[in-house]
mmCIF file of C-alpha atoms in Angstrom:
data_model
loop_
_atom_site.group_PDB
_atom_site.id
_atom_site.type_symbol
_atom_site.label_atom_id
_atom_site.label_comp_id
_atom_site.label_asym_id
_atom_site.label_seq_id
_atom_site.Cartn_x
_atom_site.Cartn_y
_atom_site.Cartn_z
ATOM 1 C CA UNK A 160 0.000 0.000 0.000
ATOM 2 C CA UNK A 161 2.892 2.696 1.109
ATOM 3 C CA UNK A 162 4.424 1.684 -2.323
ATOM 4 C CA UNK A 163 1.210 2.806 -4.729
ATOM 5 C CA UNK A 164 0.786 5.824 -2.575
ATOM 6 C CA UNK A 165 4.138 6.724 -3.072
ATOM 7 C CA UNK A 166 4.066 5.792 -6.815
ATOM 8 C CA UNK A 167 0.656 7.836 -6.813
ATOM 9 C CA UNK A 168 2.436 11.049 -4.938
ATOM 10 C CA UNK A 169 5.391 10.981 -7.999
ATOM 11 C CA UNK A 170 2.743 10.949 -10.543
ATOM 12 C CA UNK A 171 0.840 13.980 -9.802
ATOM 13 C CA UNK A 172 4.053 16.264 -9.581
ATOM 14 C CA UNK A 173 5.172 15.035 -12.683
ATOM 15 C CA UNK A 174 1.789 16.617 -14.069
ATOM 16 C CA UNK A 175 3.235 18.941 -15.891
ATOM 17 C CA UNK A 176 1.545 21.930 -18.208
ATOM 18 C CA UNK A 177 3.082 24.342 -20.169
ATOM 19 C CA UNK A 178 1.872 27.038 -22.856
ATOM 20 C CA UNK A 179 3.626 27.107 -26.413
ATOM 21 C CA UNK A 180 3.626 29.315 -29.144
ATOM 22 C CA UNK A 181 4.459 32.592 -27.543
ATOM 23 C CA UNK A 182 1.786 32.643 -24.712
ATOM 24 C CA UNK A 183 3.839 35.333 -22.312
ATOM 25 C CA UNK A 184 0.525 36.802 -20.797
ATOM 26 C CA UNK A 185 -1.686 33.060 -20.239
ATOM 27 C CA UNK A 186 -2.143 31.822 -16.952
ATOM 28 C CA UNK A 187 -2.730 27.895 -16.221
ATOM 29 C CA UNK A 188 -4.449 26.669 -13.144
ATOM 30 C CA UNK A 189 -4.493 22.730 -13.227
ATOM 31 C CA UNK A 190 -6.139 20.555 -10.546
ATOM 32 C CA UNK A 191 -6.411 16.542 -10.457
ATOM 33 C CA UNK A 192 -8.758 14.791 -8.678
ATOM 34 C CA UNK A 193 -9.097 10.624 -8.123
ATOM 35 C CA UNK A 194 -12.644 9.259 -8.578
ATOM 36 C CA UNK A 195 -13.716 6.731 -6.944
ATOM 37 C CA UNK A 196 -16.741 4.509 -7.012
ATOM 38 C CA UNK A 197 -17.679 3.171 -3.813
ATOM 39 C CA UNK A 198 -21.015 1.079 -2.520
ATOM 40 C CA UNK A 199 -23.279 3.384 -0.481
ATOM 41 C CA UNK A 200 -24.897 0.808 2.627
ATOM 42 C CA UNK A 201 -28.029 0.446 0.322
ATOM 43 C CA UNK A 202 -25.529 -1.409 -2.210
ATOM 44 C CA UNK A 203 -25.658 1.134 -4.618
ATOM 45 C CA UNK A 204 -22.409 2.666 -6.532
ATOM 46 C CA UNK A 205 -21.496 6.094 -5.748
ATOM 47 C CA UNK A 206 -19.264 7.824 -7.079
ATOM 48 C CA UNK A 207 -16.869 9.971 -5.283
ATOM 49 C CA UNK A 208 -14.061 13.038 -6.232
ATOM 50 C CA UNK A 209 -11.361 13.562 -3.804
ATOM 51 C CA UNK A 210 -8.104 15.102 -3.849
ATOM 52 C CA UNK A 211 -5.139 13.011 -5.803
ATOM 53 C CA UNK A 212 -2.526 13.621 -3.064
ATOM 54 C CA UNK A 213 -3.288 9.773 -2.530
ATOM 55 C CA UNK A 214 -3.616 8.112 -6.321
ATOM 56 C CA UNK A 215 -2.854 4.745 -6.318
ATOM 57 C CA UNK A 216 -2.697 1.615 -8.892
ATOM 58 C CA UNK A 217 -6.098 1.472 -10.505
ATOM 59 C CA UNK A 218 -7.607 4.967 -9.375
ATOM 60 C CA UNK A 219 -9.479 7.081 -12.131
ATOM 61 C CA UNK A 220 -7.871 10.531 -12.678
ATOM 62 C CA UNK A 221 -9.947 13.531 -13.733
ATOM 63 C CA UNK A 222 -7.481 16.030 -14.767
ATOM 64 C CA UNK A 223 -9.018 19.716 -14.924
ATOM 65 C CA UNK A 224 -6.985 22.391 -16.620
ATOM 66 C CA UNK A 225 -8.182 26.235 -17.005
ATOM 67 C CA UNK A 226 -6.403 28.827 -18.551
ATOM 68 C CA UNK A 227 -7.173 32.569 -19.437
ATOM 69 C CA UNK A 228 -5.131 35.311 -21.359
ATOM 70 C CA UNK A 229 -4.368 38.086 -19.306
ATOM 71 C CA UNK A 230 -2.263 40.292 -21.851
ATOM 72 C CA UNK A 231 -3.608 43.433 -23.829
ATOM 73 C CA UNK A 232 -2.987 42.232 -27.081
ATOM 74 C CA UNK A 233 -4.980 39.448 -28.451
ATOM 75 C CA UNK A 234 -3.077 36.284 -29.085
ATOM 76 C CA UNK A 235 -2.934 33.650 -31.915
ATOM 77 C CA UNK A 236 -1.645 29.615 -32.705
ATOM 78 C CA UNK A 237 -2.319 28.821 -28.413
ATOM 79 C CA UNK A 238 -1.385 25.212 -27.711
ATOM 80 C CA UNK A 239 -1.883 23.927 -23.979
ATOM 81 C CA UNK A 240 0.537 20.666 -23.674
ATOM 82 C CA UNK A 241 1.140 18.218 -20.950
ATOM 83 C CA UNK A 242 3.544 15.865 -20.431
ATOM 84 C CA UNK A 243 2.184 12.351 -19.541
ATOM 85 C CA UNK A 244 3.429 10.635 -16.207
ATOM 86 C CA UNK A 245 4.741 7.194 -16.478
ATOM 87 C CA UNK A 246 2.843 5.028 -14.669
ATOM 88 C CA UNK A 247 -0.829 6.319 -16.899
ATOM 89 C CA UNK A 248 -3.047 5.497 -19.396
ATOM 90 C CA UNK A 249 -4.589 8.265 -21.175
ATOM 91 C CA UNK A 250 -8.659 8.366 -22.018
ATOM 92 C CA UNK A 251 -7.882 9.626 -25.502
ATOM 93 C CA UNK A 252 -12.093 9.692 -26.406
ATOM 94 C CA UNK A 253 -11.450 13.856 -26.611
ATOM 95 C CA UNK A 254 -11.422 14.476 -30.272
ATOM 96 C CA UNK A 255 -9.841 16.915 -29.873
ATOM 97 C CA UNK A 256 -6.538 15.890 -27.906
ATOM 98 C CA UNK A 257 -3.757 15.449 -29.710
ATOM 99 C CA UNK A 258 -0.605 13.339 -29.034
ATOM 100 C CA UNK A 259 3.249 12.276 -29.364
ATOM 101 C CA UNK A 260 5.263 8.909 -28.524
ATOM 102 C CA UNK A 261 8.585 11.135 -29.093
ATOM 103 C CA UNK A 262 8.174 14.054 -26.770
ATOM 104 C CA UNK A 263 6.925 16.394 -28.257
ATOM 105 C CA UNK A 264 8.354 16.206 -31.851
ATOM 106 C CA UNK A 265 5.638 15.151 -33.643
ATOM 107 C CA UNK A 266 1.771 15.172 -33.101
ATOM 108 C CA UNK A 267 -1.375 13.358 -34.306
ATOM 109 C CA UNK A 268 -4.232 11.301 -33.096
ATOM 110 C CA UNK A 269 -2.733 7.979 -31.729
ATOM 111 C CA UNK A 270 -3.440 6.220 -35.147
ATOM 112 C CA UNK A 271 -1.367 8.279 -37.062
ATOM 113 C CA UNK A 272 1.939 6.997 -34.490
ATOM 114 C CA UNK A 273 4.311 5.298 -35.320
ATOM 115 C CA UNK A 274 7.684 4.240 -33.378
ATOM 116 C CA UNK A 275 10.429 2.538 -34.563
ATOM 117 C CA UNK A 276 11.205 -0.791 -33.857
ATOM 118 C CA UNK A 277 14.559 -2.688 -32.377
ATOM 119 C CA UNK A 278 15.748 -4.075 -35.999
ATOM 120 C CA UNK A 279 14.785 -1.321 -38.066
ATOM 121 C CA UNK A 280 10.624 -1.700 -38.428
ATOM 122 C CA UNK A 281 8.296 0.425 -37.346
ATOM 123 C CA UNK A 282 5.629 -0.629 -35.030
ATOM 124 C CA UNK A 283 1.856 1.573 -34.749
ATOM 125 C CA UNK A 284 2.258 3.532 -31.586
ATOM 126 C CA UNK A 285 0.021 2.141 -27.922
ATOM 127 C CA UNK A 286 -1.815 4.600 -25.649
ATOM 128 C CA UNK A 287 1.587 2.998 -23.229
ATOM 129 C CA UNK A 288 4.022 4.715 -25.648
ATOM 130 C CA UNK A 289 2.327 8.299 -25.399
ATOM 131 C CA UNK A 290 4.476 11.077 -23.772
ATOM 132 C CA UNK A 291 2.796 14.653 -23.949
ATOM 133 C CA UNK A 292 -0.483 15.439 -24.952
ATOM 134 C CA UNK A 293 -1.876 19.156 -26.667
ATOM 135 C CA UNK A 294 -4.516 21.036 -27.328
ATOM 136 C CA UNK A 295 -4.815 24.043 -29.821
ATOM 137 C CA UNK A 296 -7.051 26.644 -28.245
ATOM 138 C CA UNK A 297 -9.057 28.851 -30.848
ATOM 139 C CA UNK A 298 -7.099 30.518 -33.759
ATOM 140 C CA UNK A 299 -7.352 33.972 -31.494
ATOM 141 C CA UNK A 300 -7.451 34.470 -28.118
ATOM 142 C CA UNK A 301 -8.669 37.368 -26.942
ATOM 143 C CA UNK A 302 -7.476 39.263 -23.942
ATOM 144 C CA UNK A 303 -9.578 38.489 -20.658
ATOM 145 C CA UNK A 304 -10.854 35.126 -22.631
ATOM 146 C CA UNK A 305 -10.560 31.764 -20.435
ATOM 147 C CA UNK A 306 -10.761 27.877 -20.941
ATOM 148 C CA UNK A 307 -11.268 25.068 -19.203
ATOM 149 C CA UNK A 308 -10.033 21.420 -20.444
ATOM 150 C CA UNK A 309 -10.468 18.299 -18.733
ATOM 151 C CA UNK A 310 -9.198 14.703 -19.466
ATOM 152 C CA UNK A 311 -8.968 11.699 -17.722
ATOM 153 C CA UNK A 312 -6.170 8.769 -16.899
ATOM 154 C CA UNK A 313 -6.179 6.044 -14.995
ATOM 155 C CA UNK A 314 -3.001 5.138 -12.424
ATOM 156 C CA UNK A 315 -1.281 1.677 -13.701
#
């Protein structure tokens, strides 16, 4: 048990968000939460959010990421990316979530991967292989505009 929590503890500061594409004047605000579905004492499932200080093997992750612009100029080509804690598996059912298998370098939908292989193949890229994820926010940003984006994982 001390093991997952600790495992769980290293994922969720290796949750890491950053802006691209010159975004000087965005700010990010990113929460995760575990859910958790329990049996009320009538036998019926409940679902719970708490808190992902303690994530461990097999918890849900709900991932909640908000950003605004908070220049005076209004700003254009936003991508919000994230790199992707060992140890997860992504809920890629957002259409509009990209992602890479080589950090960063290249992006696509996770059918459109491809990694290269030990003796000189290439293999189609697993949800296992995936190392950032990104989102492009609207061509133009306008000053004072905000976002919220949410995904989920689930701890390995």
């Amino acid at each position: 048990m001390a093991r997952g929590l600790i495992a769980g503890l290293g994922l969720i500061a290796g949750m890491t968000a950053s802006w691209q594409a010159g975004a000087q004047d965005m700010r990010l605000d990113s929460r995760t939460f575990v859910e958790r579905v329990q049996t009320d004492i009538n036998g019926r499932p409940r679902r719970t959010i708490a808190n992902a200080e303690r994530a461990m093997s097999g918890d849900q992750l709900i991932v909640v990421v908000d950003w605004r612009h908070e220049g005076i100029r209004t700003a254009h080509g936003l991508t919000v990316v994230r790199q992707v804690p060992r140890g997860t598996l992504l809920d890629l059912t957002d259409p509009a979530m990209q992602a890479s298998v080589d950090g960063g370098a290249h992006w696509g939908r996770l059918d459109q991967l491809w990694l290269p292989t030990p003796l000189g193949g290439v293999r189609r890229a697993t949800p296992e292989d995936i190392t950032h994820i990104r989102w492009r926010l609207p061509d133009s940003v306008a000053p004072g505009q905000s976002g919220r984006l949410t995904y989920r994982a689930q701890v390995r």
